[in-house]
Short mmCIF file of C-alpha atoms in Angstrom, two decimals:
data_model
loop_
_atom_site.label_atom_id
_atom_site.label_comp_id
_atom_site.label_asym_id
_atom_site.label_seq_id
_atom_site.Cartn_x
_atom_site.Cartn_y
_atom_site.Cartn_z
CA MET P 709 -27.54 -17.70 -11.64
CA ASP P 710 -24.96 -15.45 -13.09
CA PRO P 711 -21.12 -16.54 -12.57
CA LEU P 712 -19.58 -15.14 -9.30
CA VAL P 713 -15.96 -14.31 -8.75
CA ALA P 714 -14.29 -13.79 -5.22
CA ALA P 715 -11.61 -11.52 -4.14
CA ILE P 716 -9.21 -11.22 -1.20
CA ASP P 717 -8.50 -7.76 -0.21
CA GLN P 718 -5.50 -7.94 2.21
CA GLY P 719 -4.72 -4.46 3.56
CA THR P 720 -2.52 -2.92 6.05
CA SER P 721 -5.04 -2.60 8.72
CA SER P 722 -7.55 -5.36 7.70
CA THR P 723 -8.51 -8.31 5.50
CA ARG P 724 -11.65 -8.51 3.54
CA PHE P 725 -13.17 -11.21 1.29
CA LEU P 726 -15.73 -10.04 -1.15
CA VAL P 727 -18.02 -11.91 -3.78
CA PHE P 728 -19.17 -10.07 -6.98
CA ASN P 729 -21.56 -10.96 -9.58
CA ALA P 730 -19.39 -11.31 -12.92
CA LYS P 731 -21.97 -9.80 -15.00
CA THR P 732 -23.22 -6.81 -13.09
CA ALA P 733 -20.26 -6.24 -10.69
CA GLU P 734 -22.91 -6.18 -7.73
CA LEU P 735 -21.35 -7.02 -4.40
CA MET P 736 -23.15 -10.23 -3.16
CA SER P 737 -21.47 -10.63 0.23
CA GLN P 738 -18.41 -9.88 2.12
CA HIS P 739 -16.51 -10.23 5.72
CA GLN P 740 -13.96 -8.31 7.21
CA VAL P 741 -11.41 -8.91 10.08
CA GLU P 742 -8.80 -6.38 11.39
CA ILE P 743 -5.25 -7.04 11.50
CA LYS P 744 -3.06 -6.40 14.42
CA GLN P 745 0.11 -4.44 13.93
CA SER P 746 2.97 -4.48 16.39
CA PHE P 747 5.57 -1.60 17.05
CA PRO P 748 8.46 -3.43 18.77
CA LYS P 749 10.58 -0.28 18.51
CA GLU P 750 10.25 3.35 17.23
CA GLY P 751 9.81 3.34 13.44
CA TRP P 752 9.34 -0.56 13.36
CA VAL P 753 5.98 -1.94 12.02
CA GLU P 754 5.34 -5.66 11.77
CA GLU P 755 2.53 -7.99 11.08
CA ASP P 756 2.36 -11.76 11.73
CA PRO P 757 2.14 -13.73 8.55
CA LYS P 758 0.18 -16.47 10.19
CA GLU P 759 -2.40 -14.17 11.39
CA ILE P 760 -2.72 -12.74 7.93
CA MET P 761 -3.58 -16.28 6.54
CA GLN P 762 -5.76 -16.90 9.40
CA SER P 763 -7.68 -13.75 8.77
CA ILE P 764 -8.01 -14.77 5.21
CA TYR P 765 -9.30 -18.17 5.97
CA GLU P 766 -12.03 -16.72 8.58
CA CYS P 767 -13.15 -14.03 6.04
CA MET P 768 -13.65 -16.94 3.34
CA GLU P 769 -15.41 -19.24 5.39
CA ARG P 770 -17.66 -16.43 7.18
CA THR P 771 -18.45 -15.09 3.48
CA CYS P 772 -19.49 -18.55 2.40
CA GLU P 773 -21.83 -18.85 5.36
CA LYS P 774 -23.38 -15.68 4.45
CA LEU P 775 -23.90 -16.65 0.89
CA ARG P 776 -25.54 -19.94 1.83
CA LEU P 777 -27.92 -17.91 4.07
CA LEU P 778 -28.70 -15.84 0.96
CA ASN P 779 -29.54 -19.26 -0.75
CA ILE P 780 -26.61 -18.58 -3.00
CA ASP P 781 -24.76 -21.67 -4.40
CA ILE P 782 -20.99 -21.05 -3.52
CA SER P 783 -20.40 -23.55 -6.59
CA ASN P 784 -20.97 -20.50 -8.81
CA ILE P 785 -17.85 -18.81 -7.55
CA LYS P 786 -15.59 -19.59 -10.67
CA ALA P 787 -12.44 -17.73 -9.74
CA LEU P 788 -10.44 -16.10 -7.13
CA GLY P 789 -8.35 -12.83 -7.21
CA VAL P 790 -5.97 -11.30 -4.58
CA ALA P 791 -5.31 -7.61 -4.11
CA ASN P 792 -2.62 -6.80 -1.22
CA GLN P 793 -0.72 -4.24 0.66
CA ARG P 794 2.40 -3.75 -1.39
CA GLU P 795 6.07 -3.64 -0.44
CA THR P 796 5.69 -5.59 2.66
CA THR P 797 8.32 -7.96 2.98
CA LEU P 798 8.25 -11.87 4.02
CA VAL P 799 10.82 -14.58 4.28
CA TRP P 800 9.61 -18.05 5.02
CA ASP P 801 10.79 -21.78 5.09
CA LYS P 802 9.56 -23.64 1.86
CA GLU P 803 10.04 -27.24 3.82
CA THR P 804 8.20 -26.24 7.17
CA GLY P 805 5.96 -23.69 5.51
CA GLU P 806 6.79 -21.51 8.66
CA PRO P 807 7.32 -17.64 8.60
CA LEU P 808 11.06 -16.99 9.44
CA TYR P 809 10.24 -13.48 10.95
CA ASN P 810 7.31 -11.08 11.07
CA ALA P 811 6.24 -9.46 7.99
CA ILE P 812 8.16 -6.02 7.81
CA VAL P 813 5.44 -3.56 6.83
CA TRP P 814 5.77 -1.12 3.91
CA LEU P 815 5.68 1.79 6.69
CA ASP P 816 8.47 0.67 8.53
CA LEU P 817 11.45 2.92 9.04
CA ARG P 818 14.35 0.39 10.45
CA THR P 819 16.23 0.55 7.35
CA GLN P 820 16.84 4.35 7.28
CA SER P 821 20.56 4.15 7.92
CA THR P 822 20.73 1.55 5.22
CA VAL P 823 19.19 3.86 2.73
CA GLU P 824 21.25 6.87 3.87
CA SER P 825 24.34 4.73 3.32
CA LEU P 826 23.23 3.49 -0.12
CA ILE P 827 22.38 6.95 -1.23
CA ASN P 828 25.69 8.41 0.20
CA LYS P 829 27.71 5.70 -1.97
CA SER P 830 25.92 6.39 -5.06
CA PRO P 831 27.25 8.88 -7.70
CA GLY P 832 26.38 12.27 -6.89
CA LYS P 833 24.61 11.08 -3.57
CA ASN P 834 21.54 10.57 -5.71
CA LYS P 835 18.48 8.88 -4.37
CA ASN P 836 17.14 8.25 -7.98
CA HIS P 837 20.29 6.24 -8.78
CA LEU P 838 18.33 3.23 -9.75
CA LYS P 839 15.08 5.09 -10.99
CA HIS P 840 16.11 4.38 -14.71
CA LYS P 841 15.51 0.72 -14.12
CA THR P 842 13.07 0.75 -11.29
CA GLY P 843 11.08 3.83 -11.66
CA LEU P 844 11.70 4.34 -7.92
CA PRO P 845 13.91 6.24 -5.44
CA ILE P 846 16.02 4.32 -2.98
CA SER P 847 13.73 4.71 0.03
CA THR P 848 12.81 2.55 3.25
CA TYR P 849 9.39 2.21 1.59
CA PHE P 850 10.36 -0.55 -0.92
CA SER P 851 11.07 -4.13 -0.37
CA ALA P 852 14.86 -4.60 -1.20
CA VAL P 853 16.09 -2.89 1.75
CA LYS P 854 13.88 -4.63 4.16
CA LEU P 855 14.91 -7.85 2.64
CA ARG P 856 18.50 -6.76 3.00
CA TRP P 857 17.80 -6.04 6.68
CA LEU P 858 16.39 -9.55 7.09
CA LEU P 859 19.26 -11.21 5.47
CA ASP P 860 21.80 -9.24 7.64
CA ASN P 861 20.11 -9.40 11.02
CA VAL P 862 18.13 -12.59 11.26
CA GLU P 863 20.04 -15.80 11.91
CA GLU P 864 17.04 -18.07 10.68
CA VAL P 865 16.72 -16.30 7.57
CA GLN P 866 20.58 -16.58 6.94
CA GLN P 867 20.48 -20.28 7.70
CA ALA P 868 17.69 -20.86 5.36
CA VAL P 869 19.31 -19.07 2.62
CA LEU P 870 22.45 -21.19 2.93
CA SER P 871 20.64 -24.37 3.11
CA GLN P 872 18.21 -23.36 0.02
CA ARG P 873 15.09 -23.47 2.04
CA ALA P 874 14.34 -19.66 2.10
CA MET P 875 11.44 -18.14 0.04
CA PHE P 876 11.04 -14.28 -0.18
CA GLY P 877 7.85 -12.52 -1.30
CA THR P 878 5.48 -9.76 -0.73
CA VAL P 879 1.93 -10.35 0.70
CA ASP P 880 0.36 -11.74 -2.44
CA SER P 881 3.29 -14.36 -2.89
CA TRP P 882 2.73 -15.61 0.72
CA ILE P 883 -1.01 -15.98 0.26
CA ILE P 884 -0.89 -17.51 -3.11
CA TRP P 885 1.87 -19.99 -2.02
CA CYS P 886 -0.35 -20.83 1.16
CA LEU P 887 -3.60 -21.22 -0.52
CA THR P 888 -2.10 -23.47 -3.39
CA GLY P 889 -0.80 -25.89 -0.92
CA GLY P 890 2.18 -24.23 1.00
CA ASN P 891 4.80 -26.74 1.68
CA ASN P 892 2.85 -29.42 -0.15
CA GLY P 893 3.22 -28.10 -3.71
CA GLY P 894 2.41 -24.25 -3.29
CA VAL P 895 2.97 -22.00 -6.23
CA HIS P 896 5.61 -19.54 -5.55
CA CYS P 897 4.79 -16.46 -7.82
CA THR P 898 4.08 -12.61 -8.00
CA ASP P 899 2.46 -10.43 -10.55
CA VAL P 900 4.22 -7.61 -12.35
CA SER P 901 2.51 -4.77 -10.24
CA ASN P 902 3.96 -6.26 -7.10
CA ALA P 903 7.17 -7.12 -8.29
CA SER P 904 7.77 -3.36 -9.59
CA ARG P 905 7.52 -2.33 -6.04
CA THR P 906 10.65 -4.37 -4.76
CA MET P 907 13.52 -2.29 -6.45
CA LEU P 908 14.78 -5.64 -7.65
CA PHE P 909 12.52 -5.45 -10.85
CA ASN P 910 13.42 -4.06 -14.11
CA ILE P 911 10.26 -2.21 -15.37
CA HIS P 912 11.41 -2.19 -19.09
CA SER P 913 12.50 -5.87 -19.37
CA MET P 914 9.69 -6.97 -16.94
CA ASP P 915 11.64 -9.38 -14.98
CA TRP P 916 14.17 -9.57 -11.97
CA ASP P 917 17.32 -7.71 -12.63
CA PRO P 918 20.38 -9.54 -11.98
CA GLU P 919 22.45 -6.01 -11.70
CA LEU P 920 19.73 -4.85 -9.10
CA CYS P 921 20.11 -8.05 -7.10
CA ARG P 922 23.85 -7.78 -7.00
CA TYR P 923 23.47 -4.17 -5.88
CA PHE P 924 21.24 -5.12 -2.83
CA ASP P 925 23.06 -8.63 -2.45
CA VAL P 926 20.01 -10.59 -2.79
CA PRO P 927 20.23 -14.20 -4.01
CA MET P 928 18.04 -14.55 -7.08
CA GLU P 929 16.91 -18.28 -6.32
CA ILE P 930 14.71 -16.99 -3.22
CA LEU P 931 12.51 -14.63 -5.60
CA PRO P 932 9.03 -15.63 -6.80
CA THR P 933 8.40 -16.25 -10.46
CA VAL P 934 6.92 -13.11 -12.11
CA ARG P 935 3.58 -13.75 -13.83
CA SER P 936 0.98 -11.31 -15.49
CA SER P 937 -1.91 -9.92 -13.13
CA SER P 938 -4.47 -12.01 -14.93
CA GLU P 939 -4.02 -15.81 -15.49
CA ILE P 940 -4.46 -19.13 -13.66
CA TYR P 941 -1.70 -19.27 -10.99
CA GLY P 942 -2.99 -22.49 -9.31
CA TRP P 943 -6.02 -23.98 -7.51
CA MET P 944 -7.27 -23.46 -4.06
CA LYS P 945 -6.17 -26.58 -2.11
CA SER P 946 -8.61 -26.77 0.95
CA GLY P 947 -11.79 -25.19 2.60
CA SER P 948 -14.93 -24.20 1.10
CA LEU P 949 -13.62 -23.04 -2.34
CA ALA P 950 -11.25 -26.00 -2.98
CA GLY P 951 -10.72 -26.51 -6.54
CA VAL P 952 -11.52 -22.88 -7.52
CA PRO P 953 -8.72 -21.25 -9.60
CA ILE P 954 -6.71 -18.42 -8.24
CA SER P 955 -6.21 -16.25 -11.45
CA GLY P 956 -5.99 -12.47 -10.70
CA CYS P 957 -3.15 -10.82 -8.72
CA LEU P 958 -2.70 -6.97 -8.35
CA GLY P 959 -0.96 -4.79 -5.56
CA ASP P 960 -3.75 -3.14 -4.01
CA GLN P 961 -3.43 0.32 -5.63
CA SER P 962 -3.26 -1.17 -9.11
CA ALA P 963 -6.31 -3.22 -8.18
CA ALA P 964 -8.27 0.11 -7.47
CA LEU P 965 -7.17 1.54 -10.76
CA VAL P 966 -8.63 -1.54 -12.48
CA GLY P 967 -11.78 -1.42 -10.31
CA GLN P 968 -12.29 2.15 -11.12
CA MET P 969 -11.94 1.19 -14.85
CA CYS P 970 -9.11 3.49 -15.54
CA PHE P 971 -8.03 1.47 -18.58
CA ARG P 972 -7.39 4.67 -20.98
CA GLU P 973 -4.13 6.78 -20.92
CA GLY P 974 -4.63 9.88 -18.68
CA GLN P 975 -7.31 8.29 -16.26
CA SER P 976 -6.43 8.57 -12.68
CA LYS P 977 -7.99 7.67 -9.27
CA ASN P 978 -7.01 8.27 -5.62
CA THR P 979 -7.58 5.80 -2.82
CA TYR P 980 -7.82 6.69 0.90
CA GLY P 981 -6.72 3.93 2.92
CA THR P 982 -3.94 3.54 5.59
CA GLY P 983 -1.99 5.78 3.23
CA CYS P 984 -3.16 7.62 0.21
CA PHE P 985 -2.06 6.65 -3.25
CA MET P 986 -2.90 8.44 -6.54
CA LEU P 987 -2.30 6.71 -9.78
CA ARG P 988 -2.53 8.04 -13.41
CA ASN P 989 -2.56 5.46 -16.24
CA THR P 990 0.14 6.32 -18.58
CA GLY P 991 -0.45 3.60 -21.22
CA THR P 992 2.12 1.27 -22.57
CA LYS P 993 5.10 3.55 -22.04
CA PRO P 994 6.73 4.31 -18.73
CA LEU P 995 6.96 8.07 -17.90
CA MET P 996 9.54 9.26 -15.61
CA SER P 997 8.74 11.88 -13.23
CA ASP P 998 10.44 15.04 -12.68
CA HIS P 999 8.46 15.95 -9.63
CA GLY P 1000 8.88 13.35 -7.01
CA LEU P 1001 6.31 10.86 -8.39
CA LEU P 1002 7.09 6.97 -8.76
CA THR P 1003 6.97 5.19 -12.16
CA THR P 1004 5.24 1.78 -11.62
CA VAL P 1005 3.71 -1.26 -13.49
CA ALA P 1006 -0.09 -0.75 -13.21
CA TYR P 1007 -1.14 -4.15 -14.54
CA LYS P 1008 -0.60 -6.79 -17.27
CA LEU P 1009 -4.18 -8.26 -17.92
CA GLY P 1010 -3.04 -11.61 -19.66
CA LYS P 1011 0.14 -13.27 -20.45
CA ASP P 1012 0.08 -12.00 -23.95
CA GLU P 1013 -1.18 -8.56 -23.24
CA PRO P 1014 1.07 -5.54 -23.06
CA ALA P 1015 1.95 -4.02 -19.60
CA CYS P 1016 0.35 -0.75 -18.58
CA TYR P 1017 2.36 1.79 -16.52
CA ALA P 1018 1.26 4.29 -14.07
CA LEU P 1019 2.68 7.30 -12.32
CA GLU P 1020 2.11 7.29 -8.67
CA GLY P 1021 2.01 9.81 -5.80
CA SER P 1022 2.28 7.86 -2.45
CA VAL P 1023 1.46 9.39 0.86
CA ALA P 1024 2.31 7.19 3.91
CA ILE P 1025 -0.30 8.45 6.35
CA ALA P 1026 -3.90 9.15 5.67
CA GLY P 1027 -6.43 6.80 7.56
CA ALA P 1028 -3.56 5.99 9.70
CA VAL P 1029 -3.92 9.43 11.26
CA VAL P 1030 -7.38 8.83 12.32
CA ARG P 1031 -6.16 5.56 13.95
CA TRP P 1032 -3.42 7.40 15.90
CA LEU P 1033 -5.85 9.90 17.14
CA LYS P 1034 -8.18 6.98 18.26
CA ASP P 1035 -5.28 4.54 19.78
CA ASN P 1036 -2.52 6.88 20.72
CA LEU P 1037 -4.28 10.04 22.03
CA GLY P 1038 -7.81 8.84 22.71
CA ILE P 1039 -9.32 11.83 21.03
CA VAL P 1040 -11.99 9.82 19.31
CA GLN P 1041 -13.38 6.48 20.36
CA SER P 1042 -14.11 5.29 16.82
CA SER P 1043 -12.72 6.10 13.36
CA SER P 1044 -16.36 7.29 12.48
CA GLU P 1045 -16.43 9.71 15.30
CA ILE P 1046 -13.85 12.13 13.66
CA GLU P 1047 -16.27 13.43 11.20
CA LYS P 1048 -18.56 14.50 13.95
CA LEU P 1049 -15.94 16.29 15.76
CA ALA P 1050 -14.40 18.15 12.69
CA ALA P 1051 -17.78 19.32 11.69
CA ALA P 1052 -18.45 20.60 15.19
CA ALA P 1053 -15.44 22.97 14.64
CA GLY P 1054 -15.89 23.67 10.78
CA THR P 1055 -12.30 25.08 10.65
CA SER P 1056 -8.94 24.16 11.99
CA HIS P 1057 -8.65 27.67 13.44
CA GLY P 1058 -5.00 28.02 11.90
CA CYS P 1059 -3.87 24.63 13.29
CA TYR P 1060 -1.85 22.57 10.74
CA PHE P 1061 -1.07 18.93 11.19
CA VAL P 1062 1.73 17.16 9.08
CA PRO P 1063 1.41 13.42 9.91
CA ALA P 1064 4.99 12.50 8.78
CA PHE P 1065 5.02 9.68 11.27
CA SER P 1066 7.16 7.49 8.66
CA GLY P 1067 8.79 10.64 7.03
CA LEU P 1068 7.39 12.19 3.90
CA TYR P 1069 6.73 10.11 0.81
CA ALA P 1070 5.74 11.82 -2.48
CA PRO P 1071 6.64 14.39 -3.72
CA TYR P 1072 9.54 14.93 -0.98
CA TRP P 1073 10.97 11.58 -0.23
CA GLU P 1074 12.21 12.83 2.84
CA PRO P 1075 12.86 10.04 5.51
CA SER P 1076 14.16 12.67 8.12
CA ALA P 1077 10.73 14.39 8.43
CA ARG P 1078 8.51 13.65 11.68
CA GLY P 1079 5.03 14.49 12.51
CA ILE P 1080 4.28 18.18 13.79
CA ILE P 1081 1.31 20.03 14.91
CA CYS P 1082 1.64 23.90 14.50
CA GLY P 1083 -0.56 26.86 14.89
CA LEU P 1084 -1.72 25.97 18.22
CA THR P 1085 -3.27 28.61 20.58
CA GLN P 1086 -5.28 28.33 24.05
CA PHE P 1087 -8.31 28.37 21.86
CA THR P 1088 -7.37 25.10 19.99
CA ASN P 1089 -9.44 21.98 21.08
CA ARG P 1090 -9.88 18.40 19.91
CA ASN P 1091 -12.36 19.47 17.36
CA HIS P 1092 -9.74 21.74 15.72
CA LEU P 1093 -7.41 18.92 15.78
CA ALA P 1094 -9.76 16.50 14.23
CA PHE P 1095 -10.34 19.01 11.33
CA ALA P 1096 -6.65 19.64 10.99
CA ALA P 1097 -6.21 15.69 10.55
CA LEU P 1098 -8.74 15.55 7.75
CA GLU P 1099 -7.23 18.46 6.18
CA ALA P 1100 -3.74 16.92 6.01
CA VAL P 1101 -5.22 14.00 3.88
CA CYS P 1102 -6.46 16.66 1.63
CA PHE P 1103 -3.41 18.76 1.44
CA GLN P 1104 -1.11 15.81 0.86
CA THR P 1105 -3.43 14.76 -2.10
CA ARG P 1106 -3.21 18.32 -3.50
CA GLU P 1107 0.57 18.04 -3.34
CA ILE P 1108 0.69 14.87 -5.49
CA LEU P 1109 -2.15 16.21 -7.82
CA ASP P 1110 0.23 19.24 -8.47
CA ALA P 1111 3.13 17.05 -9.23
CA MET P 1112 1.15 14.89 -11.46
CA ASN P 1113 -0.43 17.65 -13.37
CA GLN P 1114 3.14 19.17 -14.15
CA ASP P 1115 4.65 15.81 -15.31
CA SER P 1116 1.70 14.90 -17.56
CA GLY P 1117 1.18 18.49 -18.70
CA VAL P 1118 -2.63 17.97 -18.76
CA PRO P 1119 -4.43 19.06 -15.50
CA LEU P 1120 -6.94 16.75 -14.18
CA THR P 1121 -10.48 18.12 -14.40
CA GLU P 1122 -12.06 15.97 -11.83
CA LEU P 1123 -10.72 13.22 -9.18
CA GLN P 1124 -12.08 9.67 -9.09
CA VAL P 1125 -11.72 8.57 -5.43
CA ASP P 1126 -12.12 5.27 -3.44
CA GLY P 1127 -11.15 3.55 -0.16
CA GLY P 1128 -12.55 3.50 3.36
CA MET P 1129 -12.15 7.12 4.19
CA THR P 1130 -14.26 8.16 1.41
CA SER P 1131 -17.29 7.19 3.43
CA ASN P 1132 -16.41 10.53 5.37
CA ARG P 1133 -18.61 13.18 3.57
CA LEU P 1134 -16.79 16.10 5.28
CA LEU P 1135 -13.43 14.96 3.99
CA MET P 1136 -14.72 14.48 0.31
CA GLN P 1137 -16.04 18.09 0.43
CA LEU P 1138 -12.89 19.24 2.04
CA GLN P 1139 -10.91 17.67 -0.79
CA ALA P 1140 -12.80 19.21 -3.57
CA ASP P 1141 -12.41 22.59 -1.85
CA ILE P 1142 -8.64 22.09 -1.52
CA LEU P 1143 -8.27 20.76 -5.09
CA CYS P 1144 -10.55 23.39 -6.61
CA ILE P 1145 -11.82 20.53 -9.04
CA PRO P 1146 -14.85 18.04 -8.49
CA VAL P 1147 -14.32 14.84 -6.46
CA VAL P 1148 -16.27 11.83 -7.70
CA ARG P 1149 -16.99 8.87 -5.43
CA PRO P 1150 -18.54 5.48 -6.57
CA THR P 1151 -21.43 4.49 -4.60
CA MET P 1152 -19.79 0.97 -4.02
CA SER P 1153 -16.35 2.15 -2.70
CA GLU P 1154 -14.94 -1.58 -2.79
CA THR P 1155 -12.98 -1.05 -5.97
CA THR P 1156 -9.85 -2.57 -4.78
CA ALA P 1157 -11.35 -5.95 -4.31
CA LEU P 1158 -13.57 -5.39 -7.40
CA GLY P 1159 -10.36 -4.79 -9.58
CA ALA P 1160 -9.01 -8.07 -8.45
CA ALA P 1161 -12.04 -9.93 -9.03
CA MET P 1162 -12.30 -8.41 -12.68
CA ALA P 1163 -8.44 -9.63 -13.35
CA ALA P 1164 -9.39 -13.23 -12.18
CA GLY P 1165 -12.63 -13.38 -13.89
CA ALA P 1166 -11.38 -12.33 -17.25
CA ALA P 1167 -8.34 -14.69 -17.05
CA GLU P 1168 -7.71 -17.07 -19.93
CA GLY P 1169 -9.40 -20.49 -18.82
CA VAL P 1170 -12.05 -18.72 -16.61
CA GLY P 1171 -13.46 -16.10 -19.09
CA VAL P 1172 -16.58 -15.02 -17.10
CA TRP P 1173 -15.80 -11.32 -16.85
CA SER P 1174 -15.48 -9.23 -19.91
CA LEU P 1175 -13.15 -6.17 -19.79
CA SER P 1176 -14.03 -4.81 -23.26
CA PRO P 1177 -15.15 -1.18 -22.72
CA SER P 1178 -18.82 -1.71 -24.12
CA ARG P 1179 -19.28 -4.56 -21.76
CA LEU P 1180 -18.11 -2.92 -18.62
CA PRO P 1181 -20.85 -2.33 -16.00
CA HIS P 1182 -22.18 1.20 -15.31
CA VAL P 1183 -21.16 2.57 -12.01
CA THR P 1184 -23.17 5.04 -10.01
CA SER P 1185 -21.33 7.71 -8.21
CA GLU P 1186 -21.70 10.88 -6.23
CA LYS P 1187 -20.18 14.13 -7.00
CA TYR P 1188 -18.74 16.65 -4.73
CA GLU P 1189 -18.20 20.24 -6.17
CA PRO P 1190 -15.79 22.91 -4.81
CA GLN P 1191 -17.65 25.34 -2.46
CA ILE P 1192 -14.91 27.86 -1.22
CA ASN P 1193 -13.21 30.83 -2.97
CA PRO P 1194 -10.07 29.43 -4.77
CA ASP P 1195 -7.91 32.29 -2.97
CA GLU P 1196 -8.95 30.85 0.48
CA SER P 1197 -7.90 27.55 -0.76
CA GLU P 1198 -4.74 28.77 -1.90
CA PHE P 1199 -3.95 30.64 1.35
CA ARG P 1200 -4.77 27.44 3.37
CA TYR P 1201 -2.37 25.45 1.07
CA ALA P 1202 0.42 27.88 1.27
CA ARG P 1203 0.30 27.65 5.11
CA TRP P 1204 0.29 23.90 4.96
CA LYS P 1205 3.70 23.95 2.49
CA LYS P 1206 5.08 26.27 5.59
CA ALA P 1207 4.15 23.50 7.96
CA VAL P 1208 5.77 20.79 5.78
CA GLN P 1209 9.12 22.57 5.79
CA ARG P 1210 9.20 22.70 9.63
CA SER P 1211 8.62 19.00 9.73
CA MET P 1212 11.80 18.37 7.68
CA ASN P 1213 15.39 17.43 8.77
CA TRP P 1214 14.03 16.51 12.35
CA GLU P 1215 15.35 12.92 12.67
CA THR P 1216 19.09 12.14 12.13
CA ASN P 1217 20.98 8.75 12.85
CA GLU P 1218 23.67 10.57 14.78
CA PRO P 1219 24.14 9.10 18.12
CA CYS P 1220 22.84 11.21 21.08
CA CYS P 1221 24.82 11.59 24.16
CA ASN P 1222 21.93 10.93 26.47
CA THR P 1223 19.96 8.30 24.43
CA LYS P 1224 19.91 4.82 25.84
CA VAL P 1225 20.59 2.84 22.70
CA THR P 1226 19.05 -0.84 22.67
CA THR P 1227 19.84 -3.44 20.24
CA GLY P 1228 18.23 -6.86 19.41
CA VAL P 1229 15.60 -7.91 16.87
CA GLY P 1230 11.81 -7.75 17.25
CA LYS P 1231 9.62 -10.38 18.85
CA LYS P 1232 6.85 -12.62 17.45
CA MET P 1233 3.52 -11.15 17.77
CA ASN P 1234 2.78 -13.50 20.70
CA GLY P 1235 5.69 -11.72 22.65
CA THR P 1236 8.26 -14.74 22.44
CA PRO P 1237 11.75 -13.66 20.97
CA TRP P 1238 12.80 -14.89 17.43
CA GLY P 1239 15.98 -16.40 19.10
CA VAL P 1240 18.24 -14.14 16.98
CA PRO P 1241 21.47 -12.53 18.14
CA PRO P 1242 21.33 -8.67 18.27
CA PRO P 1243 22.07 -7.01 14.91
CA PRO P 1244 25.52 -5.33 14.31
CA PRO P 1245 25.69 -1.84 15.48
CA HIS P 1246 25.35 -0.52 11.73
CA ILE P 1247 23.39 -2.42 9.36
CA ARG P 1248 25.46 -3.57 6.59
CA ALA P 1249 24.59 -1.69 3.25
CA ASP P 1250 27.26 -2.49 0.95
CA PRO P 1251 26.00 -2.87 -2.56
#
């Protein structure tokens, strides 16, 4: 029997556990569990750290049961990799092992006033004030401002920091710490791809930056140790996989880049999940964007291997727009139904949907934007709205592809895609039409988990997965060619850009005379309060 490698893919809306054949990259078995999100206030998005771990244990055990039914020996699982939603911020107590607050999800907007204050205090009111070190603009998206909010507003976090019991981490750190023993010897670490999304990490020195930590007033002792993306961090402490090394760790978008085998400079992929994320491998030198893209650490596949960087275009709302149509408006009963509705319309009939629910990310970085639907007539129905929602995902991708082509100077001739939404064939065809280049989708779309498995299997001390170009498995794919006149594509794109301009400068932090102001911090996912005092009227943001 060929060796097997497992991967946890902990995303914003679900957790998956998958097992691959290390020689052929064949997916042997998997299990998936949805994750609840809570929205305690407008713009706030939280998840329960304990529910995240419960979902991981459930997916692991159910996958192992499925493997046994297939007569596959789980002792052949030689390593475990972790891919995770990035930027989502947690603080927990290292003595009790308990989270001190819900996980603040990357989409969360509660730090908008903090971000505006930091930008206003920077020289020239420049949101790119820290970009030379971090590769990132000052934004609600990244972990440092979320951590600052927790330190300012949650008494349990303040007390734990004072008594040196607090641990900070992104989701990968929480998972690895729990799986390697938690408060009984758990390993507190992260990898370079996740660390580079915090705004506390220097992407040139490849370590936490004391100056950045002082800027955000973050105590360095609560930070995890930064490791490469492929090495043994520790071993599973319990469950069916006790004793298996955890030896791969990548932020989900970096994992997808590895899973799509984009190891050469210039290779790119676009992942369609809750959000939409396009990454272009720029090799061993960080390339700074002049067009609103992020510079990020893509991966470092071994302690002694060089780090590789990427340019990234991040879109906050992609698959989340379908979930919104389902959960908030009841327009569709299931996510798969949107393709049927949109196909029935065949056009948006001049309706444009800008889903700026969390402001606009790349290439605008405009937190004041909000979602709008425009171009409505009495003829517009839910089918047109479904079509406009799918088009919105494609138009946003076009915006980041244009920015990437301008930054790199070498236009992309085809786009490799992956993620849950790529099963929507209409979306893939629309994407090819709007980009005016072919879109290539691998038959096995679980490339995020595959990337984490590859990193784990290739780690020193495991060595069951070869990353040498000649040994990489052949991946079958399907290609969508553009089918519409480029002039029509350009006309629709120009209308979209007009709609985007109308979504901007919508939300301000100025108090409104007739708005009831509420204070207080969110509740645990079970509805009980965290037992903290209300935050001060203005979140402290002094660097």
